[in-house]
Coordinates of C-alpha atoms in Angstrom, one line a residue:
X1 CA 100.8 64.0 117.9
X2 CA 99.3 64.7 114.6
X3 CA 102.0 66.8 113.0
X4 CA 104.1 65.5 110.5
X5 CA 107.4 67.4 112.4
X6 CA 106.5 65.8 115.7
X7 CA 106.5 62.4 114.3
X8 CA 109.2 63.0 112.3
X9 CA 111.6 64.4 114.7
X10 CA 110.1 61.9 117.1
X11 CA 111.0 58.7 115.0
X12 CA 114.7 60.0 114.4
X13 CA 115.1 60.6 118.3
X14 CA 114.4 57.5 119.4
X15 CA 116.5 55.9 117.2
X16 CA 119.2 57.9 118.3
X17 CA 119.0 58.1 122.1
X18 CA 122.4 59.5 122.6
X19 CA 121.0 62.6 120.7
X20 CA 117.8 63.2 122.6
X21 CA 119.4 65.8 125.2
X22 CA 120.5 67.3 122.7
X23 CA 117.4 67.9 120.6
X24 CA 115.9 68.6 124.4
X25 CA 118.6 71.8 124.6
X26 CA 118.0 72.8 121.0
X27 CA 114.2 72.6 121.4
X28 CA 114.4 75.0 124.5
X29 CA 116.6 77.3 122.7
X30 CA 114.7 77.2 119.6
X31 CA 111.7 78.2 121.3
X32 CA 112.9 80.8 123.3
X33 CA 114.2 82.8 120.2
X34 CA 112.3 85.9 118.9
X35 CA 109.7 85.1 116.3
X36 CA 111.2 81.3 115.9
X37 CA 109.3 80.6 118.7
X38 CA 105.7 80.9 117.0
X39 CA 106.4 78.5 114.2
X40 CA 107.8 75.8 116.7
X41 CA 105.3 74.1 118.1
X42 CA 107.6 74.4 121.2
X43 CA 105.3 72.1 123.8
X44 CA 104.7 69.7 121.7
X45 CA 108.7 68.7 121.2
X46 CA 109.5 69.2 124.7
X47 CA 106.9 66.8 125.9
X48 CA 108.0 64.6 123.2
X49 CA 111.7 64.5 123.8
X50 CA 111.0 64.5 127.4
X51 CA 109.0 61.6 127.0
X52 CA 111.9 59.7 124.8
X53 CA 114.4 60.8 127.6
X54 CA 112.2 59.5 130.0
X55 CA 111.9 56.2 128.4
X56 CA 115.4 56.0 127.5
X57 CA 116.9 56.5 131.6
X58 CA 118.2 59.5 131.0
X59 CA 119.3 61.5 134.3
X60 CA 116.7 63.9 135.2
X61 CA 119.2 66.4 136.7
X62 CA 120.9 66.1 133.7
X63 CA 117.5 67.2 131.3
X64 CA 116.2 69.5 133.2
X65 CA 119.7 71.9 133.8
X66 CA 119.6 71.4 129.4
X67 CA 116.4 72.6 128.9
X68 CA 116.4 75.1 131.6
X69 CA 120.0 76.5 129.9
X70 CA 118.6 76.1 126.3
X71 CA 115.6 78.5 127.2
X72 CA 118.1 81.0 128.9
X73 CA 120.2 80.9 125.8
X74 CA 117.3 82.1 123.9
X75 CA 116.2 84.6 125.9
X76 CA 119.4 86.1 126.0
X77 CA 120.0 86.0 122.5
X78 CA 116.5 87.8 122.1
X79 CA 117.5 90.2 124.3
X80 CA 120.4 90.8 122.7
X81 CA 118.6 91.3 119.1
X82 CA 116.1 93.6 120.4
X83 CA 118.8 95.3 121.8
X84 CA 120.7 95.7 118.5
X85 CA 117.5 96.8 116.6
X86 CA 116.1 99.1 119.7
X87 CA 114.4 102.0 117.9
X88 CA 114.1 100.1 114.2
X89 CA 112.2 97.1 115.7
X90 CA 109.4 97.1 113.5
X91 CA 111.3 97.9 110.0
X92 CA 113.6 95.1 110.3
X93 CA 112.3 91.4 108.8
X94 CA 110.9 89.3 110.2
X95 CA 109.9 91.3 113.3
X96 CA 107.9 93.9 110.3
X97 CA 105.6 91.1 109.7
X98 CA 104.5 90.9 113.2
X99 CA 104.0 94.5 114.6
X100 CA 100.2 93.3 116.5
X101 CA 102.2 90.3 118.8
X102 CA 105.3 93.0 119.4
X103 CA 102.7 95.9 120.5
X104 CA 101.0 93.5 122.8
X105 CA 104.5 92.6 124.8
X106 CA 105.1 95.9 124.9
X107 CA 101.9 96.6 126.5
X108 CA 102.6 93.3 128.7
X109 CA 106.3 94.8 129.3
X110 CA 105.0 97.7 130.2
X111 CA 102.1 96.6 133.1
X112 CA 104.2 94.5 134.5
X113 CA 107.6 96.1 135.0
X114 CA 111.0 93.6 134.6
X115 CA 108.6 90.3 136.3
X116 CA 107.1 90.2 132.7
X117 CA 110.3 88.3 131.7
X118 CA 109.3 85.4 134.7
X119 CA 105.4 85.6 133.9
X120 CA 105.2 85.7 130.0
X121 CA 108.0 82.6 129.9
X122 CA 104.8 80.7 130.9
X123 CA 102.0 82.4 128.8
X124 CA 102.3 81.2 125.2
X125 CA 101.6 83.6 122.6
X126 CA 103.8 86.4 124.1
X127 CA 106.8 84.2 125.3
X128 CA 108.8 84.7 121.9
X129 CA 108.9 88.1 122.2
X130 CA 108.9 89.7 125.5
X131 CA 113.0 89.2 125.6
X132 CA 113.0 91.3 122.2
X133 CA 110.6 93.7 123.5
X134 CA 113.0 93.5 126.9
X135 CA 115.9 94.5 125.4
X136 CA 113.9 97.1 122.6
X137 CA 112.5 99.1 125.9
X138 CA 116.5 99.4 127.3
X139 CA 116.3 96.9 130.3
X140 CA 119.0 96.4 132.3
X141 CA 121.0 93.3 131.0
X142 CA 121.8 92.5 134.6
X143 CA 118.3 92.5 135.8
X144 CA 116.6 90.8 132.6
X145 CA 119.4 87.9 132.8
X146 CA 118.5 87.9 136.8
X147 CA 114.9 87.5 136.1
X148 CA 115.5 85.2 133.0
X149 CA 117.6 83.1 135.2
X150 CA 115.0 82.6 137.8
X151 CA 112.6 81.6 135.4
X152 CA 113.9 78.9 133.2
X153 CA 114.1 76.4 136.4
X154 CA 110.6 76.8 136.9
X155 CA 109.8 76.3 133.8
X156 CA 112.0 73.5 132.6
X157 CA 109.9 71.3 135.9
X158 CA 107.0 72.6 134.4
X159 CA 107.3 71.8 130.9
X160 CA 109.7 68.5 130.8
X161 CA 108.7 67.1 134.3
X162 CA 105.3 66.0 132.6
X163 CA 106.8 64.4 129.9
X164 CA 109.7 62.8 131.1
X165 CA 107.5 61.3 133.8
X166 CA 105.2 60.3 131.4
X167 CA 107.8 58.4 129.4
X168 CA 109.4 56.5 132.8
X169 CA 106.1 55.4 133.2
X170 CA 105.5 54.1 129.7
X171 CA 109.2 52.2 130.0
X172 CA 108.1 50.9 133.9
X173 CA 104.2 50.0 133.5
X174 CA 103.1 52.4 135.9
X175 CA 99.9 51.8 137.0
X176 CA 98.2 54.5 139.6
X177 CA 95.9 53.2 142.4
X178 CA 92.1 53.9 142.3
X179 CA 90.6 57.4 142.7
X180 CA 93.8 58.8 141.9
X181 CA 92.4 61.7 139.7
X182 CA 89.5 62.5 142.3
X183 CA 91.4 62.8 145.4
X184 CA 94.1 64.7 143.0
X185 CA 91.0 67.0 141.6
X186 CA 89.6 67.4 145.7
X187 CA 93.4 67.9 146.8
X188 CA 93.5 71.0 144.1
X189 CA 89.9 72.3 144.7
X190 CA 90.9 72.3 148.3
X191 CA 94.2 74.4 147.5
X192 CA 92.7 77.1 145.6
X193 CA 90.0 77.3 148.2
X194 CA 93.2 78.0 150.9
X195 CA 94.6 80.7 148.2
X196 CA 91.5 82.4 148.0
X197 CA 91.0 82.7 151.5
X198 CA 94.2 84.1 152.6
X199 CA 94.2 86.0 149.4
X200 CA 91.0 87.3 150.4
X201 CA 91.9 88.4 153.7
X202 CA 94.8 90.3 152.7
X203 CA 93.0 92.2 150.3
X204 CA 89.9 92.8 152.4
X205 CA 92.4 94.4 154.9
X206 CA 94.1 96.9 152.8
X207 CA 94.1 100.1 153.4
X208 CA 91.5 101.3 151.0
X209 CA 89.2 98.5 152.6
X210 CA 86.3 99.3 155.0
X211 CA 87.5 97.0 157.5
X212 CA 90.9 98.6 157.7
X213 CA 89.1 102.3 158.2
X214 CA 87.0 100.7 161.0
X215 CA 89.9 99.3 162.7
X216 CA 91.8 102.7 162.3
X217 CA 89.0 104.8 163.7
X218 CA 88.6 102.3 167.0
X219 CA 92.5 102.6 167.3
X220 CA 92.7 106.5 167.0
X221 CA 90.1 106.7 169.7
X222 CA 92.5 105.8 172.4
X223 CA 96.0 106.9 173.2
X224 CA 97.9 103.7 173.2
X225 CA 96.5 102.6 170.6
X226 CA 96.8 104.9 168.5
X227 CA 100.7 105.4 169.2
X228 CA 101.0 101.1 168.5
X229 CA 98.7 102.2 165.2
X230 CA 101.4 104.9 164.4
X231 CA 104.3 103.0 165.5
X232 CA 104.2 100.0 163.0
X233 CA 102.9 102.4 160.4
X234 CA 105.1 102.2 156.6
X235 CA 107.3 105.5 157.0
X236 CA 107.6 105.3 153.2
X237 CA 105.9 108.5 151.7
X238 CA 104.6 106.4 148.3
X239 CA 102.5 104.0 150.8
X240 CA 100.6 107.0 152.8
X241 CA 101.3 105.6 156.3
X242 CA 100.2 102.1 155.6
X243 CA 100.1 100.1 158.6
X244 CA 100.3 96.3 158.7
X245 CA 96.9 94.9 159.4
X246 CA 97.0 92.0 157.0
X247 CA 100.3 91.1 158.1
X248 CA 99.4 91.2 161.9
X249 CA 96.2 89.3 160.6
X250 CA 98.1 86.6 159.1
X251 CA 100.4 85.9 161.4
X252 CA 97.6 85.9 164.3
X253 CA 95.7 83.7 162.5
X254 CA 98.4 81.4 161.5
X255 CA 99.5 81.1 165.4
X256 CA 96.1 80.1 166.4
X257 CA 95.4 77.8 164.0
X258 CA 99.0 76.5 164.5
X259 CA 98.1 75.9 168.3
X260 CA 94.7 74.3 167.9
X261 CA 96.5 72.0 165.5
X262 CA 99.5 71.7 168.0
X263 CA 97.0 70.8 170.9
X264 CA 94.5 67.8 168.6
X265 CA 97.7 66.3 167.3
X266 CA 99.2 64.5 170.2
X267 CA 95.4 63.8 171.7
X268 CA 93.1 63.1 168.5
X269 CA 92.6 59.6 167.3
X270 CA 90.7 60.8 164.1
X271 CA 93.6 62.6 163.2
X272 CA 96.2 60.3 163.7
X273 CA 93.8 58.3 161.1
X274 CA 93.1 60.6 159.2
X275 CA 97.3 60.8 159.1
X276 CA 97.6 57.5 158.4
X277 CA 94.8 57.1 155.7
X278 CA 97.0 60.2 153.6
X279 CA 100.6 58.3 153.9
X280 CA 98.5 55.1 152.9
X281 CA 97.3 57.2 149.6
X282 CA 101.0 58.5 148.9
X283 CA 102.7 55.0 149.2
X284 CA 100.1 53.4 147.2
X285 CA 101.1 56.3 144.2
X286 CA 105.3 56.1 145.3
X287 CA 106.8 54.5 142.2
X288 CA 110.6 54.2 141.2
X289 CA 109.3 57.0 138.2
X290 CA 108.9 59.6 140.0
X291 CA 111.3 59.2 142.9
X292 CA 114.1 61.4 141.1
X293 CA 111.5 64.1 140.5
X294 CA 110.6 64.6 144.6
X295 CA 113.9 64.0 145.8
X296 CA 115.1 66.8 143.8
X297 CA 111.8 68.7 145.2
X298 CA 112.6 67.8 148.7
X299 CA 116.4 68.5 148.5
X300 CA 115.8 72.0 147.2
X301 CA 114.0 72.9 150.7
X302 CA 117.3 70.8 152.7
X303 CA 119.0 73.3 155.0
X304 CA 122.1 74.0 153.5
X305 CA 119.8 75.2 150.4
X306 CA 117.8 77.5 152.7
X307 CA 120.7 78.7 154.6
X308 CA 122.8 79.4 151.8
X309 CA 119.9 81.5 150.5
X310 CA 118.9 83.2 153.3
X311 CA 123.2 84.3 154.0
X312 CA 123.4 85.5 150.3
X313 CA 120.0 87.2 150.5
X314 CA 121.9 89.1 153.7
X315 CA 125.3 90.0 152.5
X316 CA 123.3 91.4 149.6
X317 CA 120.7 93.6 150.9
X318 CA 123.6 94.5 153.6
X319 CA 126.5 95.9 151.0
X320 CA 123.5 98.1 149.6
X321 CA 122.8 99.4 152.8
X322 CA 119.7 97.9 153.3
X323 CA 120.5 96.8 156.8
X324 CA 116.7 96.4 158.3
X325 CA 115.8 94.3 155.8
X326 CA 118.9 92.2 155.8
X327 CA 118.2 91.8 159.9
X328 CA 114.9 90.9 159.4
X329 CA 115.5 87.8 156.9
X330 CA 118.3 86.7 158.9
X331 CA 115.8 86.9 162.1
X332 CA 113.1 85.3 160.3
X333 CA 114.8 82.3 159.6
X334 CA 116.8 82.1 162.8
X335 CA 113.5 82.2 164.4
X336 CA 111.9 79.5 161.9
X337 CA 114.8 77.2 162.9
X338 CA 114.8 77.4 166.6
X339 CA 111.2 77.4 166.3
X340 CA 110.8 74.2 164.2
X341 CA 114.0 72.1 166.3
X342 CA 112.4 73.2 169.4
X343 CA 109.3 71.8 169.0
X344 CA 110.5 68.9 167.4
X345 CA 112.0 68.0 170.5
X346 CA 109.6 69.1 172.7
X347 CA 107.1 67.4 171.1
X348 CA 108.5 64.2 170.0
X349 CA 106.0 62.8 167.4
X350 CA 107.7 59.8 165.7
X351 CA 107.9 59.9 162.2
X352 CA 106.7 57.2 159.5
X353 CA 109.1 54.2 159.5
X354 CA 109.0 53.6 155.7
X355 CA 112.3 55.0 154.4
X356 CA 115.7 53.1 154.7
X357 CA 117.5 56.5 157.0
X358 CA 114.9 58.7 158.3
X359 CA 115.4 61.8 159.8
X360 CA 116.3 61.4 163.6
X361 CA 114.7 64.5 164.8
X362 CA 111.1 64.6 165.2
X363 CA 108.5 64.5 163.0
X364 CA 105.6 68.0 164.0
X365 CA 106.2 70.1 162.5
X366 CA 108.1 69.5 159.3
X367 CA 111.2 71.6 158.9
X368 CA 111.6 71.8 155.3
X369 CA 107.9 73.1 154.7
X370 CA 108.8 75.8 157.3
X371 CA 111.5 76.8 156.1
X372 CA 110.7 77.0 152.5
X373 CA 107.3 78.9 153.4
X374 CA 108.8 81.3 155.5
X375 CA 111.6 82.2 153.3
X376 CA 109.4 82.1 149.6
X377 CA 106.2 84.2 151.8
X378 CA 108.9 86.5 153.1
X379 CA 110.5 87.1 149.4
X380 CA 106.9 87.4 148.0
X381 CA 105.7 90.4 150.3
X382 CA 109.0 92.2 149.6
X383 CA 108.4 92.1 146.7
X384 CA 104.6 92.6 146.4
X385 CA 105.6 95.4 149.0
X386 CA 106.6 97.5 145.7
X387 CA 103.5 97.0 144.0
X388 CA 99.9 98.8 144.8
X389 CA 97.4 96.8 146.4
X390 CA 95.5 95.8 144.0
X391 CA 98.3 93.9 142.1
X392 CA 100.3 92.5 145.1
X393 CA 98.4 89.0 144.9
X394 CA 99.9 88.0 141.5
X395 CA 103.4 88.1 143.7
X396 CA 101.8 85.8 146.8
X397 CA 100.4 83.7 144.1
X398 CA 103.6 83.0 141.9
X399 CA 106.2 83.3 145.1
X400 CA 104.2 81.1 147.3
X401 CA 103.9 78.1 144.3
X402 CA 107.1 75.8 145.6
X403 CA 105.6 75.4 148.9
X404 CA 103.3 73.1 147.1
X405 CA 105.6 70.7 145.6
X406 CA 108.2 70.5 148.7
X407 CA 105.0 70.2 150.8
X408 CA 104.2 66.9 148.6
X409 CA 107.6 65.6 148.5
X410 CA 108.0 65.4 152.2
X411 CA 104.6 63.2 152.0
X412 CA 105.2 61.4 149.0
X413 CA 108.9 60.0 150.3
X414 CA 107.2 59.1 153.5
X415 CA 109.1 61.1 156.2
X416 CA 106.5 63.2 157.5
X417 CA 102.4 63.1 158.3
X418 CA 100.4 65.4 157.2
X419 CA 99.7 67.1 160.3
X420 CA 104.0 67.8 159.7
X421 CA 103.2 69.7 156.8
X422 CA 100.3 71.7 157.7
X423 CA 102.1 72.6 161.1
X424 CA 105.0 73.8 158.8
X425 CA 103.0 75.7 156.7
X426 CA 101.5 77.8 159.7
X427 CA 105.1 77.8 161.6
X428 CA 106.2 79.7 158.4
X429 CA 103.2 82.6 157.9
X430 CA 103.2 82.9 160.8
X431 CA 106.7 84.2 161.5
X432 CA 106.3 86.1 157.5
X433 CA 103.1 87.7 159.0
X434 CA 104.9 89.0 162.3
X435 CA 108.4 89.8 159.9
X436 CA 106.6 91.8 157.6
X437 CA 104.7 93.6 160.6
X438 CA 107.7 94.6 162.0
X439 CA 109.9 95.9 159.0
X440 CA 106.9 98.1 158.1
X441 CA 108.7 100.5 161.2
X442 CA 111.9 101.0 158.6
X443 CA 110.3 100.5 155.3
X444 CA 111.6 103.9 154.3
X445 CA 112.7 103.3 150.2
X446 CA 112.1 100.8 147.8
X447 CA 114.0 97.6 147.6
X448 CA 115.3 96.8 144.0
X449 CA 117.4 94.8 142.1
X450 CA 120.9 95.7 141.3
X451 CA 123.9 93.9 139.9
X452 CA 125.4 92.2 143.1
X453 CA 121.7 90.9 143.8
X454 CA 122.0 89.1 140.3
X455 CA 125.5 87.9 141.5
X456 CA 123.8 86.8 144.5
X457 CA 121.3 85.2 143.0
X458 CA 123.8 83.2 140.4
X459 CA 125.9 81.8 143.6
X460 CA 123.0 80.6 144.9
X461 CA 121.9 78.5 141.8
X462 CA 126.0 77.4 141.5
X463 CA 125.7 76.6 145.6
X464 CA 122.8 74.4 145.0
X465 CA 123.8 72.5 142.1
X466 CA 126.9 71.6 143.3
X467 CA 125.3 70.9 146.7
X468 CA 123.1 68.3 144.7
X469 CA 125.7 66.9 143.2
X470 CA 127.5 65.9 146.4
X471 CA 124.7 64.5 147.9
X472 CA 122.5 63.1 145.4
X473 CA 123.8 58.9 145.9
X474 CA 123.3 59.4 149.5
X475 CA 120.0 61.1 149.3
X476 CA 119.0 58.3 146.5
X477 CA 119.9 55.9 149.5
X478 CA 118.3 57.7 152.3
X479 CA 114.6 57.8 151.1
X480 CA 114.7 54.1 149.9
X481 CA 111.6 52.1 150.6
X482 CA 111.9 49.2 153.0
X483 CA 110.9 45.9 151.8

């Protein structure tokens, strides 16, 4: 840290400790502001105030609900400004000094439709403006405050997790095992090659794709088939009779690979190695430091979380009369719930015994990674539903993120294999893929955001604090090591 401010503002934090939060919250704000935000070298502070907090004990619940409301506080105030100055944008100091960085969020604003406010919070140079530009181009206050709202979480994790971990392990003496960074760099090389794949397949069947004509011209050819063909097709006029294919694709492919892996894992010695070597790795990296962080991960995929979601999601879409897509959430995750307990007791794989109050039900597959895949995969191809095809990956990719971390928190606190998580993760595309298929038979107008999905939205975030307030001591408790 090389700037004078840093150091400056670094020095005065740690000597006051009871201020750092503070300066955490002010930072966020700060940054978030139209304009402020390109003189403050935003990143930089956060990382360092997270890192002071993180030294200093601080509660990471605690941090990360200030930043995240310090960056929402921005926004909203930029919104409000460009608002007030809609139409005079660019003849009002200081915002007449920077017309180039306001024309390129309106030309980010305007590609990307109300989810600019959730991508550019994460792209530097157009994060200080795109609320200004927001509220400039007449967006909704409801639905920028919805989308700001469901952006700030994500980002405080992104942006203080780092540091605040960083500075627990400076006050603990961390040390990581050996190979750390290459299995971590093998672990990522292997995710993006997963992404790609699935990504690929999607795309490769999509209407305007040479696989998709060839399967339409073998299925017109006979008389069943072509009245299957035409009964799943989209009945909405904007998608041209768009049948499912990559849907029906994916959840195929995610039952068959769920089955092979169903039938090796009970039978295959190199796997139950191979399961054992990977909770080996995670134990040696488990630290006190990071606890905090992947219980909060994990809890945020518990079933009360999920459930609340999913009921909110349907008294939502079913006030607004959207009553197909309302059923077929509420089946979805039904169906990923019977699924998951039935198998769990059908199949009876023990779990690790390495946390003070495991789970009693059984380990394959793992229930939280189903149920957060199904219901994040299920929210991303609504909503990459209203986009064309050639854009629709950007949803799957940003949507389909938290599967990652909850994935890794179920391994890292030692209550599931890997084989758990992986079975999860197929449980859950599976029933998307099959989900998706079948609303494409009533997906007759666009979905969209109104006021009462906001509201919906807020109760859910108010639901799940207070939900990890209540249980946090016991969950702290619950995944303690043995000794």
């Amino acid at each position: 840290m090389n700037n004078p401010w840093i150091d400056q503002a670094t020095a005065w934090a740690a000597g006051h400790p009871d201020w750092i939060a503070l300066a955490l919250f002010a930072t966020a704000l700060l940054e978030s502001v139209a304009i402020a935000g390109v003189f403050i070298p935003g990143v930089a502070f956060l990382f360092a105030f997270a890192a002071l907090a993180g030294q200093a004990g601080l509660p990471l619940a605690e941090i990360l609900t200030l930043a995240a409301l310090g960056a929402a506080i921005g926004d909203i105030s930029s919104f409000t400004i460009g608002r007030v100055l809609s139409g005079r944008l660019l003849s009002v100091w200081p915002f007449s000094r920077y017309p180039g960085m306001i024309a390129k969020g309106e030309v980010f604003f305007a590609t990307h439709g109300g989810k600019s406010v959730i991508i550019g919070r994460f792209i530097g140079p157009i994060r200080p403006v795109l609320p200004l530009v927001a509220g400039a181009l007449h967006m909704p206050p409801t639905r920028f405050i919805g989308f700001s709202l469901l952006s700030v979480f994500p980002w405080a994790l992104l942006y203080i997790m780092p540091g605040y971990l960083v500075g627990s392990a400076l006050a603990e003496d961390l040390s990581l095992p050996r190979h750390f960074y290459p299995t971590l760099a093998t672990g990522a090389i292997l995710l993006a090659a997963a992404y790609y794949v699935v990504l690929g397949m999607r795309l490769g069947l999509a209407p305007e794709g040479q696989v998709y004509h060839w399967i339409e011209k073998r299925m017109a050819a006979y008389d069943r088939s072509h009245r299957f063909w035409r009964l799943f097709t989209n009945e909405r006029p904007a998608s041209q009779g768009e049948f499912p294919l990559a849907s029906i694709a994916l959840s195929l492919l995610s039952l068959a690979a769920f089955l092979v892996l169903l039938a090796l894992v009970t039978v295959s010695a190199e796997l139950e190695q191979w399961n054992q070597s990977v909770q080996a790795w995670f134990q040696m990296v488990r630290h006190p430091v990071m606890d905090p962080a992947m219980i909060l991960i994990t809890k945020l995929a518990d079933p009360p979380v999920l459930a609340a979601a999913t009921a909110l999601a349907i008294v939502a879409l079913g006030f607004r009369g959207y009553y197909a897509a309302a059923m077929h959430i509420a089946m979805a995750m039904l169906l990923t719930a019977v699924t998951v307990t039935a198998l769990k007791a059908g199949i009876g794989i023990e779990r690790p015994v390495l946390v003070a109050r495991p789970p009693s039900s059984g380990a394959f597959p793992s229930g939280h990674t189903a149920g957060i895949t199904t219901l994040v995969t299920l929210l991303a191809s609504f909503v990459a539903g209203e986009y064309r095809q050639h854009r629709r990956w950007q949803s799957y990719v940003l949507l389909s993120l938290p599967i990652i971390p909850v994935a890794l928190s179920r391994l890292y606190l030692g209550v599931h294999w890997l084989t758990d998580v992986m079975g999860g993760i197929l449980v859950g595309l599976a029933i998307t893929g099959a989900t998706r298929a079948s609303f494409s038979r009533f997906d007759r107008v666009p979905l969209s955001m109104d006021a009462l999905s906001w509201m919906a939205v807020v109760a859910w975030l108010a639901w799940t604090f207070g939900y990890l307030h209540l249980t946090w001591g016991a969950s702290v408790m619950r995944y303690t090591l043995l000794h």
